[in-house]
mmCIF file of C-alpha atoms in Angstrom:
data_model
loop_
_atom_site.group_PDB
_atom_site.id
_atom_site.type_symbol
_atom_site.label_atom_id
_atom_site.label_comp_id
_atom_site.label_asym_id
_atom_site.label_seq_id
_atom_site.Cartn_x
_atom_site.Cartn_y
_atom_site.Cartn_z
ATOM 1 C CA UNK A 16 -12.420 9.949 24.246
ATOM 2 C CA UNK A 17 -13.913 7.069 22.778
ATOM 3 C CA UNK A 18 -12.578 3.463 22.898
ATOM 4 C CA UNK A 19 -13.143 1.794 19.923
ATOM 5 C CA UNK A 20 -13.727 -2.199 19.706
ATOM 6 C CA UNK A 21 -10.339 -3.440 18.900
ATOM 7 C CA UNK A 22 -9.832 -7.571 17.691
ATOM 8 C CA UNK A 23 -6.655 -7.029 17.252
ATOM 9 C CA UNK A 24 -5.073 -9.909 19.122
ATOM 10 C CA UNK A 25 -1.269 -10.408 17.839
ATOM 11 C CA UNK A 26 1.453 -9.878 15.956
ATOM 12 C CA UNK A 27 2.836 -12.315 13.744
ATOM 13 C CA UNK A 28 5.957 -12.757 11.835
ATOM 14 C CA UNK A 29 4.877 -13.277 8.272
ATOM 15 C CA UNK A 30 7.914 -15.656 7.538
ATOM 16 C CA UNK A 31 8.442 -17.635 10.825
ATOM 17 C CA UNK A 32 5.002 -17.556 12.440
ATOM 18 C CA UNK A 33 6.280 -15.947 15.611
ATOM 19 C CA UNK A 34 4.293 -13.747 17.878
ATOM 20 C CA UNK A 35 4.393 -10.813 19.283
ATOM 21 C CA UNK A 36 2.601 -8.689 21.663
ATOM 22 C CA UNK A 37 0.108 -6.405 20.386
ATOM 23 C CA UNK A 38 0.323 -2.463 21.786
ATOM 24 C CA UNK A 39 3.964 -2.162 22.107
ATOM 25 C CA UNK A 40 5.877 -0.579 19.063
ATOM 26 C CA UNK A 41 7.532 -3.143 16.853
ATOM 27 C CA UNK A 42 9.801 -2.575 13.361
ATOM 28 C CA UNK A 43 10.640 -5.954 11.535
ATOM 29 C CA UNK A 44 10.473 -9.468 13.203
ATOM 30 C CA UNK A 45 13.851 -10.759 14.700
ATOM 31 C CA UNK A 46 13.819 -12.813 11.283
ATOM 32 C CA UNK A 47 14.201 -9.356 9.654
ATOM 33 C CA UNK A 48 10.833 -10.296 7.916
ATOM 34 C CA UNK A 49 7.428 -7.823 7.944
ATOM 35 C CA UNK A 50 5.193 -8.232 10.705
ATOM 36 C CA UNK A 51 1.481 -8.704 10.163
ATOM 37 C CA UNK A 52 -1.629 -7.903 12.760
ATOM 38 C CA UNK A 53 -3.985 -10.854 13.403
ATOM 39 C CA UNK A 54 -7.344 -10.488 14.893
ATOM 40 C CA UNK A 55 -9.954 -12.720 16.778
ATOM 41 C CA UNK A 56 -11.850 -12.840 13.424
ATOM 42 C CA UNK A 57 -14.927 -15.371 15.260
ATOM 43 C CA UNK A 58 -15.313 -12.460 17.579
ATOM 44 C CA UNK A 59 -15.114 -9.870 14.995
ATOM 45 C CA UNK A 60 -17.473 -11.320 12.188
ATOM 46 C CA UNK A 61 -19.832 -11.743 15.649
ATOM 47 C CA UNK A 62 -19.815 -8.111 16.342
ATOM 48 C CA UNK A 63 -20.444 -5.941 12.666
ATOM 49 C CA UNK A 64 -22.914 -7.151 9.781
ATOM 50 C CA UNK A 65 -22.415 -5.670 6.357
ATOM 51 C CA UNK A 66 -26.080 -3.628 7.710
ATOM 52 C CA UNK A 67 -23.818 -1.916 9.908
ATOM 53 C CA UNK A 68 -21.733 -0.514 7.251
ATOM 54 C CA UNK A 69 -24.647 1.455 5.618
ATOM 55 C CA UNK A 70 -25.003 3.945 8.123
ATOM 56 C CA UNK A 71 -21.253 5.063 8.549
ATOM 57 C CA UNK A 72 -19.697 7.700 6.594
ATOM 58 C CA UNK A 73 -17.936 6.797 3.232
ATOM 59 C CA UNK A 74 -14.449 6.653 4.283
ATOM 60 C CA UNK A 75 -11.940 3.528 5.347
ATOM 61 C CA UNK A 76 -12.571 4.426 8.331
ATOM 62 C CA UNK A 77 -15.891 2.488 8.548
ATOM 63 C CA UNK A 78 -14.198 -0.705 8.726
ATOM 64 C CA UNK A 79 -12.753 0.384 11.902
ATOM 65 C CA UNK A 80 -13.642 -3.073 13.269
ATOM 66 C CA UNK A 81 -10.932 -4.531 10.985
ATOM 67 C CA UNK A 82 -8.243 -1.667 12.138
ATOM 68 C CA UNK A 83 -6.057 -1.504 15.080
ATOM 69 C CA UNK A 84 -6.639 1.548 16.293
ATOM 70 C CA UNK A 85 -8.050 1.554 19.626
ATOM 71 C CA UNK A 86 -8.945 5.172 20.484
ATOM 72 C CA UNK A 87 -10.670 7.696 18.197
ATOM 73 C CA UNK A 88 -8.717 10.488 19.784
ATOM 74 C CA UNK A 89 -5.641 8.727 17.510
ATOM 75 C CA UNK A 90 -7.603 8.892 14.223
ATOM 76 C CA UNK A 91 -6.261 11.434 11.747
ATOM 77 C CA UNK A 92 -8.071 12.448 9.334
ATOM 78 C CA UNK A 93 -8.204 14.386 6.174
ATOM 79 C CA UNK A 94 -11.152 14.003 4.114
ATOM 80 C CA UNK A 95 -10.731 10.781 3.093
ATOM 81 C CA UNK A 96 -13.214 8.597 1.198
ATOM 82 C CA UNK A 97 -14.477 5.737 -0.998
ATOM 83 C CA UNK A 98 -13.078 5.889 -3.997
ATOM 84 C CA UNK A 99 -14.886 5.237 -6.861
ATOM 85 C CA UNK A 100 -14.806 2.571 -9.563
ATOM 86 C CA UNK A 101 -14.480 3.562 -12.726
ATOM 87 C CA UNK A 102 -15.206 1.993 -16.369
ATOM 88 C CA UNK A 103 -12.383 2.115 -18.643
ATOM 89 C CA UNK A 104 -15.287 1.684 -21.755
ATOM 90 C CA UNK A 105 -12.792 2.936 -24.082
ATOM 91 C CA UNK A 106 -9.720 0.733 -23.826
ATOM 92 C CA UNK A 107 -12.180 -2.032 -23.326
ATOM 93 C CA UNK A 108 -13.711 -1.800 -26.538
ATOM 94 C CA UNK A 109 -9.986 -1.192 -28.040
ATOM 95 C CA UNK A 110 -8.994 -4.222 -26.684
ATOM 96 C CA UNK A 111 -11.856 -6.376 -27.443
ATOM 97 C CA UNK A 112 -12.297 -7.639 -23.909
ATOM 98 C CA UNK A 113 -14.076 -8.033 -20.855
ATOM 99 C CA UNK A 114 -15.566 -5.201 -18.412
ATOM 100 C CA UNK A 115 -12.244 -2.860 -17.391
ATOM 101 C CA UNK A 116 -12.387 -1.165 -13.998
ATOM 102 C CA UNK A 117 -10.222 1.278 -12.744
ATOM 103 C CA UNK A 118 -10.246 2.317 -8.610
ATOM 104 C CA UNK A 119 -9.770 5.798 -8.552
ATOM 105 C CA UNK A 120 -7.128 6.319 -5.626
ATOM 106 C CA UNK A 121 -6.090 9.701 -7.002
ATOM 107 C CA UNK A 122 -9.167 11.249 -5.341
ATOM 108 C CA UNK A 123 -7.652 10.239 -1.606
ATOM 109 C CA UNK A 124 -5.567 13.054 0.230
ATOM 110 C CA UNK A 125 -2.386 13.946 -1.099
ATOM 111 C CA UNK A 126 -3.751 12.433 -4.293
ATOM 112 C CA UNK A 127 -2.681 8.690 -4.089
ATOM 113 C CA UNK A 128 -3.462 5.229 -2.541
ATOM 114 C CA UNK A 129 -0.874 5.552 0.123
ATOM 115 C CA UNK A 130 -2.960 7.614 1.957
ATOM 116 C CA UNK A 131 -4.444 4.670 3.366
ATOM 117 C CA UNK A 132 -1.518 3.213 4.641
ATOM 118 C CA UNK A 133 -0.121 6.015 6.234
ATOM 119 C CA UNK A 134 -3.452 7.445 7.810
ATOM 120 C CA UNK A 135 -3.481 4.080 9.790
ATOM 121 C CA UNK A 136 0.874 3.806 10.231
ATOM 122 C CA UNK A 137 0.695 7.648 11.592
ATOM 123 C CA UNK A 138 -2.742 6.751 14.112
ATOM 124 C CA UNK A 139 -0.853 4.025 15.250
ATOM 125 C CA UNK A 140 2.210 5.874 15.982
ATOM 126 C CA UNK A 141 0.423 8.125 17.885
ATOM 127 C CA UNK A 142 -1.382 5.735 19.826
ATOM 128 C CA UNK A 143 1.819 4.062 20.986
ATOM 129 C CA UNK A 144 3.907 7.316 21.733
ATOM 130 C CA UNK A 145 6.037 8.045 18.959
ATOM 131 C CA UNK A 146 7.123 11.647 18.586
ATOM 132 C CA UNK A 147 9.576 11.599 15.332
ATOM 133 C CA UNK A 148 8.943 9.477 11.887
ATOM 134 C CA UNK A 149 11.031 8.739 9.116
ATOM 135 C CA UNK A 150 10.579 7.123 5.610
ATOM 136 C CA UNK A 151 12.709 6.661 2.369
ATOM 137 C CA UNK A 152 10.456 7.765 -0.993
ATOM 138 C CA UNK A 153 9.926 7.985 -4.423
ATOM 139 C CA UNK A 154 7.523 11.024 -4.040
ATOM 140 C CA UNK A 155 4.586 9.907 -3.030
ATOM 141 C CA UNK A 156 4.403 7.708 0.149
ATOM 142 C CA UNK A 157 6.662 10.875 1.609
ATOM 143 C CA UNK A 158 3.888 13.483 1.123
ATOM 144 C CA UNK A 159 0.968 11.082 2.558
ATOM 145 C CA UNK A 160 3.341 10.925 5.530
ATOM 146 C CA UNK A 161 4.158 14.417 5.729
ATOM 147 C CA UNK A 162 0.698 15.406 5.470
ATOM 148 C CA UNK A 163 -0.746 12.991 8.229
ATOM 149 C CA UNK A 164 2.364 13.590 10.832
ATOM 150 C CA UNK A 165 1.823 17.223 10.403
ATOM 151 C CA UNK A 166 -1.822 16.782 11.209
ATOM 152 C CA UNK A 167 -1.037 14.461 14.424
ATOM 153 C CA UNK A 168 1.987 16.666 15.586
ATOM 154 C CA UNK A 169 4.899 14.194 14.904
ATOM 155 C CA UNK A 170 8.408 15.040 13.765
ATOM 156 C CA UNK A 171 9.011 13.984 10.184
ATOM 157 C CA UNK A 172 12.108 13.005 8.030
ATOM 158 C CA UNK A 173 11.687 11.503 4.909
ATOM 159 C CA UNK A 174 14.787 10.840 2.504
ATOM 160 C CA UNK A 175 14.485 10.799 -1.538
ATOM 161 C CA UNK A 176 16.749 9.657 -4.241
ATOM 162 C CA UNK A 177 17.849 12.618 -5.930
ATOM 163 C CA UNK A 178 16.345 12.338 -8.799
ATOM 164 C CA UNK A 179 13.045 12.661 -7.306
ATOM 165 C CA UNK A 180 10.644 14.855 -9.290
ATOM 166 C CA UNK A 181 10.446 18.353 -7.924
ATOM 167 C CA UNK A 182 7.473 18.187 -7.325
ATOM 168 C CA UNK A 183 7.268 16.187 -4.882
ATOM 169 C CA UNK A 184 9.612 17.255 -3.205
ATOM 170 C CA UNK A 185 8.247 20.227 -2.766
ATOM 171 C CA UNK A 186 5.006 19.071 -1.310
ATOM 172 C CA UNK A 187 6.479 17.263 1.163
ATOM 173 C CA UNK A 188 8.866 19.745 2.315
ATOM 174 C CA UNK A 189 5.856 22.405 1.971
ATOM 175 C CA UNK A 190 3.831 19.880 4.423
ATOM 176 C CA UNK A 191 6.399 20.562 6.957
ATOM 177 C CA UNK A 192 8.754 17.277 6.344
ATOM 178 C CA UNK A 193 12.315 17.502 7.046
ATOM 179 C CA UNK A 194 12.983 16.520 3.567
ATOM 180 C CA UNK A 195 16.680 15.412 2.311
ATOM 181 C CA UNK A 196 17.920 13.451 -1.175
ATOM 182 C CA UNK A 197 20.284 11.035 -1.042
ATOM 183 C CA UNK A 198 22.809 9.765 -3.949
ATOM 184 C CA UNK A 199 20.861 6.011 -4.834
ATOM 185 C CA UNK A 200 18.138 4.334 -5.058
ATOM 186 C CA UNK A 201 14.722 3.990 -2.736
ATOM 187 C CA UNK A 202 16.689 1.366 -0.906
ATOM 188 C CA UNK A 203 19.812 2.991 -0.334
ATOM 189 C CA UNK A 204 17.771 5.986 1.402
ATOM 190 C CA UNK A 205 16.357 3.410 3.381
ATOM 191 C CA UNK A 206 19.715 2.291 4.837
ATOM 192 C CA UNK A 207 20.016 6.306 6.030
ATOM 193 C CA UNK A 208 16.487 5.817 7.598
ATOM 194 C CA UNK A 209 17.769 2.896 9.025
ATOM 195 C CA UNK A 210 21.212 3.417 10.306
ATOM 196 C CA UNK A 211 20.235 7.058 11.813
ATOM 197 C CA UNK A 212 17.179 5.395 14.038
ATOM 198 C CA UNK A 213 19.678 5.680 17.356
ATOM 199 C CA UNK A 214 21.136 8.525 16.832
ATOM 200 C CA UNK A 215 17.834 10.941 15.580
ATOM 201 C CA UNK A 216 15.375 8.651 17.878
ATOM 202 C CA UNK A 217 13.063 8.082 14.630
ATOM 203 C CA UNK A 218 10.231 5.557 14.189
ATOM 204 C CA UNK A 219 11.449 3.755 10.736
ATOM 205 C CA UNK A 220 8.238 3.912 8.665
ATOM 206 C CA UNK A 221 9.817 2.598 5.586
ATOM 207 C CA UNK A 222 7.590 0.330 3.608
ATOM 208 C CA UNK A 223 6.943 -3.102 5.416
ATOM 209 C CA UNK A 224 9.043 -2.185 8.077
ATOM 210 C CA UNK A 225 6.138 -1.692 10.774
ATOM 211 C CA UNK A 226 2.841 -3.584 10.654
ATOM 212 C CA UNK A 227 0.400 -0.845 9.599
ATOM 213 C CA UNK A 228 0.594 0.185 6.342
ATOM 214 C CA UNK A 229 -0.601 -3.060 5.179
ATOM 215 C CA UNK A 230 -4.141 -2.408 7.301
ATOM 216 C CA UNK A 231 -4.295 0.409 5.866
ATOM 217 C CA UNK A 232 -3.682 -0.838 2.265
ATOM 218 C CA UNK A 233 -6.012 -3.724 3.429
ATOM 219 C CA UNK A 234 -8.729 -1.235 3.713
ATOM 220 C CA UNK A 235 -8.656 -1.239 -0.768
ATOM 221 C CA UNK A 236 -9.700 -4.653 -0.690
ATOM 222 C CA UNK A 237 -12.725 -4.451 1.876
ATOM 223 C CA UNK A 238 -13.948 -1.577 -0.356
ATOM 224 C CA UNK A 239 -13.571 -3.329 -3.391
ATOM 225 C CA UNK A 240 -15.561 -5.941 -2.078
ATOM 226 C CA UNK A 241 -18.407 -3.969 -0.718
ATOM 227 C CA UNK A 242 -18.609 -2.052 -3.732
ATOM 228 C CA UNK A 243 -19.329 -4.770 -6.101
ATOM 229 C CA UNK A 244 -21.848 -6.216 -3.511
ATOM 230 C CA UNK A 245 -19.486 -8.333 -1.402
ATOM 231 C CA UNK A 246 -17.834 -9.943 -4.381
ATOM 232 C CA UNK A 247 -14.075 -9.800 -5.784
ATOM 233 C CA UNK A 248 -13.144 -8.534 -8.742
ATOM 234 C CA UNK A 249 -11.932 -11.892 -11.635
ATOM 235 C CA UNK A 250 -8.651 -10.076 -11.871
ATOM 236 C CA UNK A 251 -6.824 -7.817 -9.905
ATOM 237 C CA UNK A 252 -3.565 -5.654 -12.249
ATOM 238 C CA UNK A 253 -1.347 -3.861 -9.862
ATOM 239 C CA UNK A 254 1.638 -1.910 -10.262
ATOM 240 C CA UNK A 255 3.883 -3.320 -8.027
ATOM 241 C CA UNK A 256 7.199 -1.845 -6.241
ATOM 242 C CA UNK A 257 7.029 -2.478 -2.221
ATOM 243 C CA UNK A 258 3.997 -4.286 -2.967
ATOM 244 C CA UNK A 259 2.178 -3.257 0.155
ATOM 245 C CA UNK A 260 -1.515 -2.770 -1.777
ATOM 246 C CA UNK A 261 -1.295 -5.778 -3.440
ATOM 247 C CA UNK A 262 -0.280 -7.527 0.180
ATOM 248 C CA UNK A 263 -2.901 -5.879 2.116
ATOM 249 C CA UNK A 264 -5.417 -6.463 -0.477
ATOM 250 C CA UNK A 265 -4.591 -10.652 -0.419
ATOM 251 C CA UNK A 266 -4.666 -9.855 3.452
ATOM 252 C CA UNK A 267 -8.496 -8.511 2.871
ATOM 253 C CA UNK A 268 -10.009 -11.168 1.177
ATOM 254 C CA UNK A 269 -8.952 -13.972 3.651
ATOM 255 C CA UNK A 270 -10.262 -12.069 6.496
ATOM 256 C CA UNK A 271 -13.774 -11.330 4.582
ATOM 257 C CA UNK A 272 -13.826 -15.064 3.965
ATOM 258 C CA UNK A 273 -12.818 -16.244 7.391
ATOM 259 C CA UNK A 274 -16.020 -13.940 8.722
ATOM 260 C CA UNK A 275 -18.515 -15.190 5.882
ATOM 261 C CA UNK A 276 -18.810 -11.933 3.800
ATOM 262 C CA UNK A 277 -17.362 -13.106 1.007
ATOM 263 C CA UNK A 278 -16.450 -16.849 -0.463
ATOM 264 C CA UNK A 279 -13.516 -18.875 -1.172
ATOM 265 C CA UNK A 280 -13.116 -17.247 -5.278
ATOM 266 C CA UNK A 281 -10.097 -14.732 -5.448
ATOM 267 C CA UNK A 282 -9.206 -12.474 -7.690
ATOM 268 C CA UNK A 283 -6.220 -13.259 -9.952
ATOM 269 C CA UNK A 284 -3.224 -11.204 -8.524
ATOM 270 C CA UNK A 285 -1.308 -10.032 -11.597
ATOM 271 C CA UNK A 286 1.786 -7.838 -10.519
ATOM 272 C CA UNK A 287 2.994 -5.342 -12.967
ATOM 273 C CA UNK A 288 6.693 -3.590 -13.161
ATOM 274 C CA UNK A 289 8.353 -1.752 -15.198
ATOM 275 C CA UNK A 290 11.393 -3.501 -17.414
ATOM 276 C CA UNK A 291 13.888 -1.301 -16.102
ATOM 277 C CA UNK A 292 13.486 -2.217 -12.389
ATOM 278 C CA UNK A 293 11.824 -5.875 -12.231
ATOM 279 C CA UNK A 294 13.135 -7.998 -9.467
ATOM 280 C CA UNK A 295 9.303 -9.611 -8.564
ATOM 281 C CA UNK A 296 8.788 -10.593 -12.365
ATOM 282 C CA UNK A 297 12.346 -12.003 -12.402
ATOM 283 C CA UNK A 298 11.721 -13.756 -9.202
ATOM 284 C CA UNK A 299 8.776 -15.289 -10.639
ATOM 285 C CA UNK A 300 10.053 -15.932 -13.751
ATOM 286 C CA UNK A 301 12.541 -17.933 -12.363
ATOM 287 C CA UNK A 302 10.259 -19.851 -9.650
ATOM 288 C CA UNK A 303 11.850 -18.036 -7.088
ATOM 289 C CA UNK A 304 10.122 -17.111 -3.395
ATOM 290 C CA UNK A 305 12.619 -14.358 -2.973
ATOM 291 C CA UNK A 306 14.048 -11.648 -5.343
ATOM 292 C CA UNK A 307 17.495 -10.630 -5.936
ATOM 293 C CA UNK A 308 18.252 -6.942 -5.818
ATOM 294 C CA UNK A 309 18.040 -5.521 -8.813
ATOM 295 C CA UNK A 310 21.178 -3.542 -9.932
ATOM 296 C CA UNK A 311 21.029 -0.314 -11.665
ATOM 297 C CA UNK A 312 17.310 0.058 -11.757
ATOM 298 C CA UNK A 313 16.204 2.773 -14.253
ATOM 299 C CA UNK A 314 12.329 3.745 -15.280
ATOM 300 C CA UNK A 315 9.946 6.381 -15.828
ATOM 301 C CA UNK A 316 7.498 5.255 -13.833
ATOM 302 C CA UNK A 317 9.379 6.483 -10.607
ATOM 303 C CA UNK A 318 7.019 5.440 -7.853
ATOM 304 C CA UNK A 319 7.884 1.661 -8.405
ATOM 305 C CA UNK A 320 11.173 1.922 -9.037
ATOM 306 C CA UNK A 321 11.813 -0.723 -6.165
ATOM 307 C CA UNK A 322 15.462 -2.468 -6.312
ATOM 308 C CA UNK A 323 14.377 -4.457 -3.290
ATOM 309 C CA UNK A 324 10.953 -5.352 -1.794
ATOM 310 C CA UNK A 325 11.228 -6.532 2.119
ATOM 311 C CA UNK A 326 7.754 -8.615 1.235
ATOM 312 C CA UNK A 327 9.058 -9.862 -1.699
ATOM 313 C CA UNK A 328 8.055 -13.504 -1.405
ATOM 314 C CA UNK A 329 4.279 -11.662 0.260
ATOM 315 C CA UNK A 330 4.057 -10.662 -3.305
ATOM 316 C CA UNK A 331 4.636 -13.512 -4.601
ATOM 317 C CA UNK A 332 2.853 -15.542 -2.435
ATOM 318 C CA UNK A 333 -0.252 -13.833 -3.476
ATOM 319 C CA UNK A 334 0.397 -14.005 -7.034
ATOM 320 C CA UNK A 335 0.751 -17.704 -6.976
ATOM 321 C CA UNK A 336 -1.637 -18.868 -5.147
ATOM 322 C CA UNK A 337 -4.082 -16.936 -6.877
ATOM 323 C CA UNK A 338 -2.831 -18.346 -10.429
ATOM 324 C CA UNK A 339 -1.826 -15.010 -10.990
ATOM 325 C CA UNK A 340 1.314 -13.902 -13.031
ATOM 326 C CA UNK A 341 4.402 -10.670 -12.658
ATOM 327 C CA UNK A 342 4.786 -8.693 -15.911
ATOM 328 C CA UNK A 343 7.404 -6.220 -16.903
ATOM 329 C CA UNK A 344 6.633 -3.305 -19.831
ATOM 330 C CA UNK A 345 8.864 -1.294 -21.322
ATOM 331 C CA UNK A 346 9.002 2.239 -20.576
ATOM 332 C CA UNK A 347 8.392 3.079 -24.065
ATOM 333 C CA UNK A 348 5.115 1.478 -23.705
ATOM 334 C CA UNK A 349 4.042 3.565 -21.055
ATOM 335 C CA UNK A 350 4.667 6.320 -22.419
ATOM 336 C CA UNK A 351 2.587 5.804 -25.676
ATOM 337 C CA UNK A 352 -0.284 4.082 -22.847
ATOM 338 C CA UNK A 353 0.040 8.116 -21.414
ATOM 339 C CA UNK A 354 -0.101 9.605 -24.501
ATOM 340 C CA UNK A 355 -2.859 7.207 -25.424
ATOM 341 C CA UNK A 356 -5.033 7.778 -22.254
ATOM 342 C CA UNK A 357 -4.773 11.627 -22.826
ATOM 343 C CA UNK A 358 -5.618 11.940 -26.132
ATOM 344 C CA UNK A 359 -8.694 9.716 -26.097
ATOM 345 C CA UNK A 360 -9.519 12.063 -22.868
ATOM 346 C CA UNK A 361 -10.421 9.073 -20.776
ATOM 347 C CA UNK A 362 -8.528 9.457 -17.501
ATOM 348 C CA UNK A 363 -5.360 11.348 -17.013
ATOM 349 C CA UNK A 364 -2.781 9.082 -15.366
ATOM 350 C CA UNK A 365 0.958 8.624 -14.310
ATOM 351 C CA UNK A 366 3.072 6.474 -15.754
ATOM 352 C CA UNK A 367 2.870 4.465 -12.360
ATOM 353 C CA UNK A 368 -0.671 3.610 -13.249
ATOM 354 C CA UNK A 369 -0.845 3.209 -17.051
ATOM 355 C CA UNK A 370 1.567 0.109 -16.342
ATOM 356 C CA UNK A 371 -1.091 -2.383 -16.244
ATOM 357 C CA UNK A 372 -2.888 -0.810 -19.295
ATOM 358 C CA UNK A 373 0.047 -2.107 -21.538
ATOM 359 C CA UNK A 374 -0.802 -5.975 -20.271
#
């Protein structure tokens, strides 16, 4: 077994600023607010150069310096990666406009970004003892989670609304998930997650509700910098529901400044929903910190159908401070921007992600 160099040296409550010890298993802050992981960032920018980077293999795990994992017997993998960058050359000479990148998180396993934050959620779990997860989804976060519990040997329920597209229900269920829909929304299959953590002796993995999904959405950030040689991108267009890439990615940034691998510039954090469920645009709209629950919340793009974000004002702390700005499309726009992408056979894409091609 191999100990890895952990920095890792607190918890912190992102709202209050109260700590917590590090190593023990922890849910939401006794503010009911997400939890974030702070390191010893002198000691960590002392002990990896970017050099150091070159030799590892081309997966998130390289940055394992900026992880919390402290024992590589806890690391799960499956064939993760870097994923590439990709120029969108057609819609940027459609729109008239500036170079148009696209990260390609479909190439990760289970075929989406929230592979990285449940590779690091499940390590973690394992590392501090847990034997049974459970997480409200749309589709995706629940197959990521399936995939990586089944791999570590941990119990798994994950609750969808109803509605959920078969599909995905089916490949978490085929993963080996105990897989059940529920009558709502995201959040109200949340609030079965939540009220049955006594009585089936789960670990709530629901989105912001432990500290580790955001290191391993954090992870998108460090790669984007490293791949365009330790620089950030001018503007960063992110389809928003929990929010938890577009967190960990802010998250990123500050600690590759703090260390002296990247600068002070940030990317301009533009968060994208759809107009059917909307609650961070609204917020934002209305110079608000915090959103209001969004009643009745109806869209195609299913995987940020959100009603209610726990880092709401995260989101919108990033935004802001990065002179950034929330926009809502229409669903009938994203459907011509899908019709659109496959017809001029650029990329194939879900609705999800042709959001911020309608900005």
């Amino acid at each position: 077994m191999k100990e890895y160099s952990t920095f890792v040296t607190h918890l912190e409550c992102s709202f209050t600023g109260k700590t917590y010890p590090a190593d023990q298993l922890h849910g939401l802050s006794e503010a009911g607010k997400p939890l974030l992981v702070r390191y010893d960032l002198d000691a960590l920018g002392k002990a990896i150069k970017k050099t150091d980077l070159v030799e590892r293999a081309p997966e998130f795990w390289r940055y394992r310096e900026f992880l919390p994992i402290r024992k590589s017997e806890n690391v799960v993998r499956l064939g993760e990666l870097m994923t590439p960058i990709l120029p969108a050359k057609k819609l940027q000479s459609e729109l008239s406009c500036g170079e148009i990148l696209m990260k390609d998180e479909g190439r990760l396993p289970t075929g989406s970004f929230k592979a990285r934050g449940l590779a690091i959620a499940v390590a973690m779990a394992k590392e501090l003892g847990v034997t049974s997860m459970a997480m409200p989804t749309n589709g995706n976060a629940g197959a990521a989670l399936a995939a990586y519990c089944s791999r570590a040997g941990i119990e798994t329920f994950v609750i969808c609304p109803e509605d959920t597209p078969r599909v995905n229900i089916e490949e978490i269920a085929f993963q080996g998930a105990k897989t059940f829909l529920a009558n709502g929304f995201i959040n109200d299959c949340g609030k079965v997650v939540g009220d049955g953590k006594e009585a089936m002796d789960w670990f709530d993995t629901s989105t912001l509700k432990e500290p580790y999904r955001i290191e391993g959405k954090k992870t998108m950030g460090l790669e984007l910098a490293e791949q365009m040689g330790w620089q950030v991108p001018d503007v960063i267009i992110y389809p928003t529901g929990g929010g938890t890439g577009l967190i960990g990615m802010w998250k990123a940034f500050n600690e590759l400044e703090a260390i002296g691998w990247i600068g002070s510039k940030r990317p301009r954090m533009v968060a994208v929903q759809a107009e059917g469920c909307a609650p961070i645009v609204k917020a934002f709209e209305e110079g608000k910190r915090h959103a209001e629950l969004w009643q009745d919340a109806a869209t195609i793009a299913a995987g940020i159908r959100v009603p209610a974000a726990v880092g709401d004002f995260l989101i919108l702390d990033a935004v802001r401070e990065s002179d950034g700005f929330a926009v809502a499309v229409s669903d009938e726009a994203i459907d011509e921007a899908t019709r659109s992408a496959l017809k001029k056979r650029e990329y194939f894409c879900v609705p999800r992600e042709l959001l911020p091609w309608q900005h």
